[in-house]
Tab-separated table of C-alpha atoms and ligand atoms in Angstrom:
chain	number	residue	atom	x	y	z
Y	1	UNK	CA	36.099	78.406	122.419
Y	2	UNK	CA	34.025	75.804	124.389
Y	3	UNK	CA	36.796	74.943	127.257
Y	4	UNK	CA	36.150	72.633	130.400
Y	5	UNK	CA	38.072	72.990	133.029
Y	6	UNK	CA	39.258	68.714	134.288
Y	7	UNK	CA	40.000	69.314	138.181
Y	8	UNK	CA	38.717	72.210	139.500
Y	9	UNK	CA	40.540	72.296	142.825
Y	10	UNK	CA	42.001	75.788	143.580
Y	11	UNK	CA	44.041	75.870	140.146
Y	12	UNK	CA	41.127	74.537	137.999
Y	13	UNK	CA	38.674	77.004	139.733
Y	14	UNK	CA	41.171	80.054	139.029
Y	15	UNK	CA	41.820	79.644	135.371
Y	16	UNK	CA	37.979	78.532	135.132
Y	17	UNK	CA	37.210	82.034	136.985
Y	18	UNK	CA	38.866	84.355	134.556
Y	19	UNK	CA	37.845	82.358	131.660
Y	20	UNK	CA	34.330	83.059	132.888
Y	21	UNK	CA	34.854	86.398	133.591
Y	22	UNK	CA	36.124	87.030	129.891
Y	23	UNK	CA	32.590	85.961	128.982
Y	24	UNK	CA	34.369	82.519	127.814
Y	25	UNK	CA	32.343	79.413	127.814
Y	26	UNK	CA	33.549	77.693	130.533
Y	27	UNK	CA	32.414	74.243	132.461
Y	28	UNK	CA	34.230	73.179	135.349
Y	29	UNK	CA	34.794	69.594	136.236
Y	30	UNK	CA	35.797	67.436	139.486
Y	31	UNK	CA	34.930	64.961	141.809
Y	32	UNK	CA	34.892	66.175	145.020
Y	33	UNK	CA	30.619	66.227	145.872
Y	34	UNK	CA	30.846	69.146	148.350
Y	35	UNK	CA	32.837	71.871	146.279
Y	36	UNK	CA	30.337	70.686	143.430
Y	37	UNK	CA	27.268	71.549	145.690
Y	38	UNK	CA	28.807	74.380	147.360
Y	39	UNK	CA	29.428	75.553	143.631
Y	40	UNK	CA	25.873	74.718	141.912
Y	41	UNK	CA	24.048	76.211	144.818
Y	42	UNK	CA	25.917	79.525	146.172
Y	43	UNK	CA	28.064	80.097	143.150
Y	44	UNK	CA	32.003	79.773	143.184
Y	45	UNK	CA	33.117	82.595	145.527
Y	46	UNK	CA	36.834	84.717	145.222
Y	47	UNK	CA	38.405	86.096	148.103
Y	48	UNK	CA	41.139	87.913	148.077
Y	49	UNK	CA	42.708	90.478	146.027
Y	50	UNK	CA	39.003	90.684	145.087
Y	51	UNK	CA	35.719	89.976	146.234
Y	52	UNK	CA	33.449	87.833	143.753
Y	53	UNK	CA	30.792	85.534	143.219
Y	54	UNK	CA	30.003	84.108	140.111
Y	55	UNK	CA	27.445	81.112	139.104
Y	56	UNK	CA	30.032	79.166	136.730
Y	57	UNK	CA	28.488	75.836	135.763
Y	58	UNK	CA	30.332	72.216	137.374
Y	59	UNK	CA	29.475	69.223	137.596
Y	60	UNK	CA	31.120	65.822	137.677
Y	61	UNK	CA	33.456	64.244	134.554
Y	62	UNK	CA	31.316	61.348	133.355
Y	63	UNK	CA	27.711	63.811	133.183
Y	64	UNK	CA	29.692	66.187	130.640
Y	65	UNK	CA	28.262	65.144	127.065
Y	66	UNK	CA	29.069	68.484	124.942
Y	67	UNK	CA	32.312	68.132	122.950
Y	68	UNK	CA	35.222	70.199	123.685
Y	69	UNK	CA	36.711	72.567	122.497
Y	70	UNK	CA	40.177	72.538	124.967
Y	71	UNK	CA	40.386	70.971	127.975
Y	72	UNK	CA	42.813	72.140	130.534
Y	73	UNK	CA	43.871	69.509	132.826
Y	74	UNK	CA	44.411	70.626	136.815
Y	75	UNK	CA	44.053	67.764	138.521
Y	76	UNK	CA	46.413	66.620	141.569
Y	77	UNK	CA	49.171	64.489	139.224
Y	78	UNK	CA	48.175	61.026	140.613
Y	79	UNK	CA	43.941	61.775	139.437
Y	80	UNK	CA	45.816	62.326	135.923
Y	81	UNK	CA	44.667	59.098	134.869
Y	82	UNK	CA	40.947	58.353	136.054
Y	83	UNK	CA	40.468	62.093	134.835
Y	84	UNK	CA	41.309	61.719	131.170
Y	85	UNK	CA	39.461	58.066	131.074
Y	86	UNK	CA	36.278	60.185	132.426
Y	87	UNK	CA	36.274	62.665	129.568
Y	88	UNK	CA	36.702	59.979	127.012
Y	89	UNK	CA	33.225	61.514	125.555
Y	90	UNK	CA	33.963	65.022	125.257
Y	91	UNK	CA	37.037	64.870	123.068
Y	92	UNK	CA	37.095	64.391	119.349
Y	93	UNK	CA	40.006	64.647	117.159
Y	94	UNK	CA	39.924	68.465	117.132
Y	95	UNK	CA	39.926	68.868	120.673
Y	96	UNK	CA	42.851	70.214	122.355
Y	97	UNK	CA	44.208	69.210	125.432
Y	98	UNK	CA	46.345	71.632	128.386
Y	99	UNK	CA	48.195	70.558	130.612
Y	100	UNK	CA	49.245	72.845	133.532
Y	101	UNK	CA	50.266	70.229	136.451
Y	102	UNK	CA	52.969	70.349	138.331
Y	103	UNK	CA	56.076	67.438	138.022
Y	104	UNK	CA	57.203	65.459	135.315
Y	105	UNK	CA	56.305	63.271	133.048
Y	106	UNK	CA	52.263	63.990	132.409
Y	107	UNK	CA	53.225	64.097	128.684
Y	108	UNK	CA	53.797	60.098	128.908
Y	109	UNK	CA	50.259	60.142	130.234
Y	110	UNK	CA	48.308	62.290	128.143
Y	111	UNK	CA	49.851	60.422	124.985
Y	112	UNK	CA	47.748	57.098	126.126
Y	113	UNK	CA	44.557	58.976	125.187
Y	114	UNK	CA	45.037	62.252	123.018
Y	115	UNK	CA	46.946	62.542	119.572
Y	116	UNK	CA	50.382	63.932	120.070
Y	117	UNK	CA	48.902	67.157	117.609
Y	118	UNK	CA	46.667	67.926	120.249
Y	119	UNK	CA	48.391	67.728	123.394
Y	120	UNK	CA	50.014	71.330	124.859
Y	121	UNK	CA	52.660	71.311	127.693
Y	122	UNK	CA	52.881	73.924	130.157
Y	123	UNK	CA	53.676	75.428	133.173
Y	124	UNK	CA	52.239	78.201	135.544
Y	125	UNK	CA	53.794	79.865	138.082
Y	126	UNK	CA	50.101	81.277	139.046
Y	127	UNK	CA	48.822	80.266	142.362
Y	128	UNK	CA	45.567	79.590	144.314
Y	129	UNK	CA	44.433	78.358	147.255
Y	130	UNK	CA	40.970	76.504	148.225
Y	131	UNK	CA	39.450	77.716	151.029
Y	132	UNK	CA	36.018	75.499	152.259
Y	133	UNK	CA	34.343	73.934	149.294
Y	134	UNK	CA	33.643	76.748	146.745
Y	135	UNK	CA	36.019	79.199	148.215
Y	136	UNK	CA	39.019	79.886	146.311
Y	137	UNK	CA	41.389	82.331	147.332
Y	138	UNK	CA	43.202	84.230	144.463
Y	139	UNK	CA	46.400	86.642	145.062
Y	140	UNK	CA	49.050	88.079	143.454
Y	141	UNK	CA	49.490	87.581	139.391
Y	142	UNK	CA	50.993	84.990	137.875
Y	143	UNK	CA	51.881	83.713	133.736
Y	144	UNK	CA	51.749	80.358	131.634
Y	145	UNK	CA	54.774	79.063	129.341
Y	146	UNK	CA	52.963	76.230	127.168
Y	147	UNK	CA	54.068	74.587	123.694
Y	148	UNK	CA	51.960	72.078	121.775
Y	149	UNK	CA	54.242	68.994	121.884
Y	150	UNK	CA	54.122	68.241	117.954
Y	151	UNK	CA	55.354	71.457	115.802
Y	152	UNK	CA	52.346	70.592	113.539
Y	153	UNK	CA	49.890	72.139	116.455
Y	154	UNK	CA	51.766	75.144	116.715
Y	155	UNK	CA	49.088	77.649	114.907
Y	156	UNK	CA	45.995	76.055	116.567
Y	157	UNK	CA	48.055	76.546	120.334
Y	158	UNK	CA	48.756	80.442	119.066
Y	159	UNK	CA	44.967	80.516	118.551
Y	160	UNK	CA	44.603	79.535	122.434
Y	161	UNK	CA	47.241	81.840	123.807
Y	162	UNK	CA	45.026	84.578	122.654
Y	163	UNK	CA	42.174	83.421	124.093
Y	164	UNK	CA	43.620	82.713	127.416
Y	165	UNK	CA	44.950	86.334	127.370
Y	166	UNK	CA	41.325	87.682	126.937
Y	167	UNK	CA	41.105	86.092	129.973
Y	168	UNK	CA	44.269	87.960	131.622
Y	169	UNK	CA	46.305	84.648	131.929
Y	170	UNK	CA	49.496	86.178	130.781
Y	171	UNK	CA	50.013	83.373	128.173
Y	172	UNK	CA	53.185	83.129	126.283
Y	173	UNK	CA	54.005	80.597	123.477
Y	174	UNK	CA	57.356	79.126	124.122
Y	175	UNK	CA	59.011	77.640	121.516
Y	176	UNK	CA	61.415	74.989	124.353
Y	177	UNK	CA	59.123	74.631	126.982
Y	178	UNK	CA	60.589	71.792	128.750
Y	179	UNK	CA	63.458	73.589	130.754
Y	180	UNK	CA	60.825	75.957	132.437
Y	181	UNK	CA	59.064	72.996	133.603
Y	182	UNK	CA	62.012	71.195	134.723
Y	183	UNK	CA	62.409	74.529	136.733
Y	184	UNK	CA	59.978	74.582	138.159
Y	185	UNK	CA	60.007	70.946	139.127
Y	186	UNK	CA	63.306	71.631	140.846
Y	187	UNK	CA	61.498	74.605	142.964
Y	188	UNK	CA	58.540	71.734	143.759
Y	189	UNK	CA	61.591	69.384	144.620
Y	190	UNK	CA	63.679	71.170	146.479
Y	191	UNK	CA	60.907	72.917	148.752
Y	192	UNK	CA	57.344	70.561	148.805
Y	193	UNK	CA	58.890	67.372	150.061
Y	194	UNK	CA	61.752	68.860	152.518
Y	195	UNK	CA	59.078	71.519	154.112
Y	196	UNK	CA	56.697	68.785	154.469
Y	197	UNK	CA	59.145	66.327	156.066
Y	198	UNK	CA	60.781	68.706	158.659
Y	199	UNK	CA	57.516	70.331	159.295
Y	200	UNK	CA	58.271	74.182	158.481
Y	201	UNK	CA	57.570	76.834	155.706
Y	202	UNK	CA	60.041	77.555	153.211
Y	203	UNK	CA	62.097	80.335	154.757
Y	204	UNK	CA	62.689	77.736	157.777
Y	205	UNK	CA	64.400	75.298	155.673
Y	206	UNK	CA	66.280	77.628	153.515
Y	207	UNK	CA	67.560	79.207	156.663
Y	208	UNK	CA	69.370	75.748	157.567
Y	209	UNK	CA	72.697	75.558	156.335
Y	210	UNK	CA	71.999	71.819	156.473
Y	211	UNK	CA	68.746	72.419	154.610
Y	212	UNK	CA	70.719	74.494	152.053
Y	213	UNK	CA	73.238	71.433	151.296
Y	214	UNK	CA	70.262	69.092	150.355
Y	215	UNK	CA	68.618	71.832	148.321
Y	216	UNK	CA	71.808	72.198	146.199
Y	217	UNK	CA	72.493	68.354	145.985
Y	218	UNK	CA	68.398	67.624	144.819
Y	219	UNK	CA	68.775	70.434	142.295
Y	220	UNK	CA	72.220	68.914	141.146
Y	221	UNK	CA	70.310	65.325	140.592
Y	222	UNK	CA	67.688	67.188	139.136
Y	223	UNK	CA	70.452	69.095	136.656
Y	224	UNK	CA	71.724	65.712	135.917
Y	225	UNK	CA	68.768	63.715	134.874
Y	226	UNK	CA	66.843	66.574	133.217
Y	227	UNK	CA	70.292	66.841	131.142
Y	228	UNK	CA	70.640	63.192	130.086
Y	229	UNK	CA	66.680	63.312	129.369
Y	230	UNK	CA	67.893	66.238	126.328
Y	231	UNK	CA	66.789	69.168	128.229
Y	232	UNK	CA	69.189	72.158	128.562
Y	233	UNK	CA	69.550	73.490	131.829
Y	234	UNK	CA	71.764	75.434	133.450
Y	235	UNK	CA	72.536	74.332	137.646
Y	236	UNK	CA	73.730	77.776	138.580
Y	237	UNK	CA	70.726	79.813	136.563
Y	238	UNK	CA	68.384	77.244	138.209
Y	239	UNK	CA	69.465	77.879	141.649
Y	240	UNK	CA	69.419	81.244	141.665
Y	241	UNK	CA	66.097	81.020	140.383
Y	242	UNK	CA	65.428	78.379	143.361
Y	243	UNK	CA	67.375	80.922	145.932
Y	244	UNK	CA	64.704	83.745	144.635
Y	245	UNK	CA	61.457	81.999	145.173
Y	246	UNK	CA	62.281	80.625	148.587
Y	247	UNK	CA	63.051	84.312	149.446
Y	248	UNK	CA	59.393	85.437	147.673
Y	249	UNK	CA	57.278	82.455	149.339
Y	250	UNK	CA	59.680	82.376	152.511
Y	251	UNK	CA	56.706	82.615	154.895
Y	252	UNK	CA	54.504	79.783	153.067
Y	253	UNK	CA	53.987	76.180	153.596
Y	254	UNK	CA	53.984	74.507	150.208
Y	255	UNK	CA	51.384	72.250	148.846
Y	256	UNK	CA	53.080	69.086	150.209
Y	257	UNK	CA	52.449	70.164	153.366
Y	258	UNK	CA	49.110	71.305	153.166
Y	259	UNK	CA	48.457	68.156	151.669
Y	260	UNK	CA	50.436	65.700	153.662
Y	261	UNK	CA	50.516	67.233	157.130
Y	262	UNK	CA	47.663	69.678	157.457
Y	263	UNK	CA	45.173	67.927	155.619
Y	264	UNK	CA	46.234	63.915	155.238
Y	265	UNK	CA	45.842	63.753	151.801
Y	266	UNK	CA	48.416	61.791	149.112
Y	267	UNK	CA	51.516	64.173	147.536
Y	268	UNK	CA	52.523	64.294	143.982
Y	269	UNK	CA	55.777	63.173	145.079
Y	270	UNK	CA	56.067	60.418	142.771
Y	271	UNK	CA	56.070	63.199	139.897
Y	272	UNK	CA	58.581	65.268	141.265
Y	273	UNK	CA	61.494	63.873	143.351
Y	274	UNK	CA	60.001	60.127	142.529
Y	275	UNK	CA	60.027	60.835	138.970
Y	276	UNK	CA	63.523	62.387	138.887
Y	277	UNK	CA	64.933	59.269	140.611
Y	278	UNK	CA	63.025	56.999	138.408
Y	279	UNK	CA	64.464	58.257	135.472
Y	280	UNK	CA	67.676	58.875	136.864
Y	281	UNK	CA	67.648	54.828	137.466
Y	282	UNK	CA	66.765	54.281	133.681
Y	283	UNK	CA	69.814	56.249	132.966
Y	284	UNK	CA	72.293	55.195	135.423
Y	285	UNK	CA	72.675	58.440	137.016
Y	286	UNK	CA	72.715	58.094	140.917
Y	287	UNK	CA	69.935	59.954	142.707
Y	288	UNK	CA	70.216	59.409	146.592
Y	289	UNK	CA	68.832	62.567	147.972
Y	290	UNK	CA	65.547	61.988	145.591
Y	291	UNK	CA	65.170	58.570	146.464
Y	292	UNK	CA	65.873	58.946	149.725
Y	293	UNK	CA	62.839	62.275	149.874
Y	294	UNK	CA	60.654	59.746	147.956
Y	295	UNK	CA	60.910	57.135	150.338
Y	296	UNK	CA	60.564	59.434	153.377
Y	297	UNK	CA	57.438	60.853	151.786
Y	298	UNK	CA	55.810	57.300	151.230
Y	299	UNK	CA	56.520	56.445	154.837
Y	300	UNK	CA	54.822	59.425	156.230
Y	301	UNK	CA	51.722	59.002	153.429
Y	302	UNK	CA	52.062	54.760	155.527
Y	303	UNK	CA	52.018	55.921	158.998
Y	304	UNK	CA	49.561	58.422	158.346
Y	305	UNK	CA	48.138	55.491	156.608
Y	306	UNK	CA	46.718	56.993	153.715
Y	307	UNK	CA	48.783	55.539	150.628
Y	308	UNK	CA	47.033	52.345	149.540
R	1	NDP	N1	47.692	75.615	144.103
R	1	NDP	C1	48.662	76.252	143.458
R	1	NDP	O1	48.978	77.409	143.789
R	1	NDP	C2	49.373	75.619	142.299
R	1	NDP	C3	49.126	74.299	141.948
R	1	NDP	N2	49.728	73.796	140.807
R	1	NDP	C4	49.477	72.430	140.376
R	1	NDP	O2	48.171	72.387	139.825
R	1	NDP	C5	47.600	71.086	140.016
R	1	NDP	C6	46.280	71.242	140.770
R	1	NDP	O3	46.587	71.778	142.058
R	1	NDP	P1	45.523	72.484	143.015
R	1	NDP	O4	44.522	73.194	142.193
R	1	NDP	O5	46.306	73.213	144.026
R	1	NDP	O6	44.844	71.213	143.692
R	1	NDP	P2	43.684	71.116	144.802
R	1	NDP	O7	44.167	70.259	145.907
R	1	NDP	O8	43.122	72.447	145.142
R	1	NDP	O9	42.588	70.339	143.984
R	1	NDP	C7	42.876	69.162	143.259
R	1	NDP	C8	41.762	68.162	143.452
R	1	NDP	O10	41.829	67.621	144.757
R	1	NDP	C9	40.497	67.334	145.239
R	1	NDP	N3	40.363	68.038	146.512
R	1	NDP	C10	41.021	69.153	146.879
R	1	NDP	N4	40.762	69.467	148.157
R	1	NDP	C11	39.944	68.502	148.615
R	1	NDP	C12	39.357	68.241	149.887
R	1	NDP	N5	39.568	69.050	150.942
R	1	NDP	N6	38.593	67.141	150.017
R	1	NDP	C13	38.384	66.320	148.982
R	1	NDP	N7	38.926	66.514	147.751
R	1	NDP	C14	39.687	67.589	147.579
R	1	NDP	C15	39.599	67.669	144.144
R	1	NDP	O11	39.599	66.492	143.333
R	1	NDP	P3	38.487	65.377	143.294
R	1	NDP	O12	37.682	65.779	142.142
R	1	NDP	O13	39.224	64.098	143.078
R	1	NDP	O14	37.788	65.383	144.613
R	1	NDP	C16	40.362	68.702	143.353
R	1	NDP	O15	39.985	68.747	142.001
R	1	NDP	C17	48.655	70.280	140.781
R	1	NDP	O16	49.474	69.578	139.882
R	1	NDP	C18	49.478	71.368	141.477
R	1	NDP	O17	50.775	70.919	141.785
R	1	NDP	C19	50.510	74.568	139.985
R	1	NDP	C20	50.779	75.865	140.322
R	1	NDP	C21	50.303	76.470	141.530
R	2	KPL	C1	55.093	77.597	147.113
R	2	KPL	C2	55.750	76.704	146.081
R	2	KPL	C3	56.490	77.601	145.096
R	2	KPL	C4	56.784	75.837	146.785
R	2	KPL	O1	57.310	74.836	146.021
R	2	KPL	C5	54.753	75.834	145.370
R	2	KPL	O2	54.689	75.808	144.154
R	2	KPL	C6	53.877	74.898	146.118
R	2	KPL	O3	53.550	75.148	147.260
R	2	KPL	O4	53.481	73.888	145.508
């Protein structure tokens, strides 16, 4: 199965590193000129839990030519977009189509430029980490819920569970996906954005008892919405759930802030918190605690002056 890898940031250069390593054919794509370099000239090195180096081809979106087989999209959520109009050329109507993003709503995207047959949801509770350009740091396991969005693409998407368990990916095929990615959201919206905002790592906030009371009121907005939207979820289930991470990655700054603080780059906040209170104002359901997080979160992205 000819897969290329769209976004090849720390996520992208994971799943495109066991893939290889399961003697998969596997391209990785991105945008970002110095990983690419780093990449075609030294090889894409692992650190970690192991120690590798291994000469996986990349190169840019719009100089990929060979059709697709699957495509599994790991971009940030806002490159969603200019992504999927730069691999116009590699999909035809067989090709399927990933997606492993965090936040909510990349389905609405996708659907602009792949049949609804083709398109699998997902979500991964994997995790990476990129180092210098071409240095990806990969701990710990991890697993991947997905379901193709149309029942009519269920057989193909069984056909690439099992080849992204060749590839150790610990792939399951879930027959309701969308309440594991609405929990997930919930972990993204209760920690990314508040961690980011006050500055701290996750056990910090979660020690606050004030910290505790927004976490229970975004994950009760989040409850609400996700509810009205048609997907079942359960607010006590999901906060334990919540509760249990924050213990697990206590001692870790989430992405937010590596993006937003340590490194000045945009959030996905519009696709997590943003999205929740977007749809929450489509359906009448007050969300002040997201829309208030969103807003913060755009401010900071101002001052810092990197939102355009
Ligand atoms: N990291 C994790 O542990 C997890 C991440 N996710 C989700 O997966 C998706 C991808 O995330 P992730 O792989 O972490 O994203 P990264 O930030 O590692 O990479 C995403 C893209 O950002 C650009 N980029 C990254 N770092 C730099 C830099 N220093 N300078 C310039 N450009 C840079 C590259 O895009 P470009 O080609 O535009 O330059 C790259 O493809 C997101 O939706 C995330 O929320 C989900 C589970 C876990
Ligand atoms: C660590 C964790 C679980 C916090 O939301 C995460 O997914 C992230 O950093 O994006």
């Amino acid at each position: 199965m000819f897969t290329y890898i769209a976004g090849s940031g720390a996520m992208g250069c994971r799943f495109g590193y066991q893939l290889y390593k399961a003697d998969q054919e596997v391209v990785l794509l991105d945008m970002w000129e110095d990983h690419i370099k780093a990449i075609q000239e030294n090889g894409l090195k692992i650190i970690g839990d192991q120690e590798d180096c291994v000469h996986i081809p990349i190169m840019r979106p719009e100089e990929a030519s060979r059709k697709a087989d699957l495509v599994i999209l790991f971009t940030k959520a806002m490159q969603l977009p200019d992504m999927l109009e730069k691999i116009r050329q590699v999909i035809d109507q067989d090709t399927k189509v990933l997606c492993l993003l965090n936040g909510l709503g990349h389905e609405d995207v996708i659907k602009k430029y792949i049949p609804e047959h083709n398109i699998l949801m997902g979500v991964t509770v994997w995790t990476a980490g990129l180092k210098t350009p071409g240095t990806v740091l990969l701990t710990s396991t991890g697993a991947v819920n997905l379901q193709s969005i149309d029942p009519k693409g269920e057989s193909e998407a069984l056909k690439i569970v099992e080849v992204l368990n060749k590839a150790h990916l610990n792939v399951t095929y879930d027959a309701d996906v969308l309440p594991s990615i609405w929990r997930k959201a919930c972990v993204n919206g209760t920690m990314n954005s508040t961690c980011a905002l006050e500055d701290c790592t996750i056990g910090e906030f979660f020690a606050s008892e004030a910290g505790l009371r927004i976490v229970h009121s975004i994950i009760h907005e989040f409850v609400m919405v996700g509810e009205a939207t048609g997907v079942k979820l359960d607010e006590q289930a999901i906060t334990d759930y919540v509760m249990h991470t924050s213990v697990v990655a206590g001692s870790h700054y989430p992405s937010m802030h590596q993006d937003l603080i340590q490194n000045h780059r945009l959030t996905e906040i519009d696709y997590i918190n943003g999205a929740v209170a977007k749809k929450g104002d489509l359906l009448n359901i007050p969300t002040p605690y997201c829309h208030m997080i969103t807003d913060l979160i755009h401010a900071k992205e101002d001052i810092l002056k990197i939102r355009k």
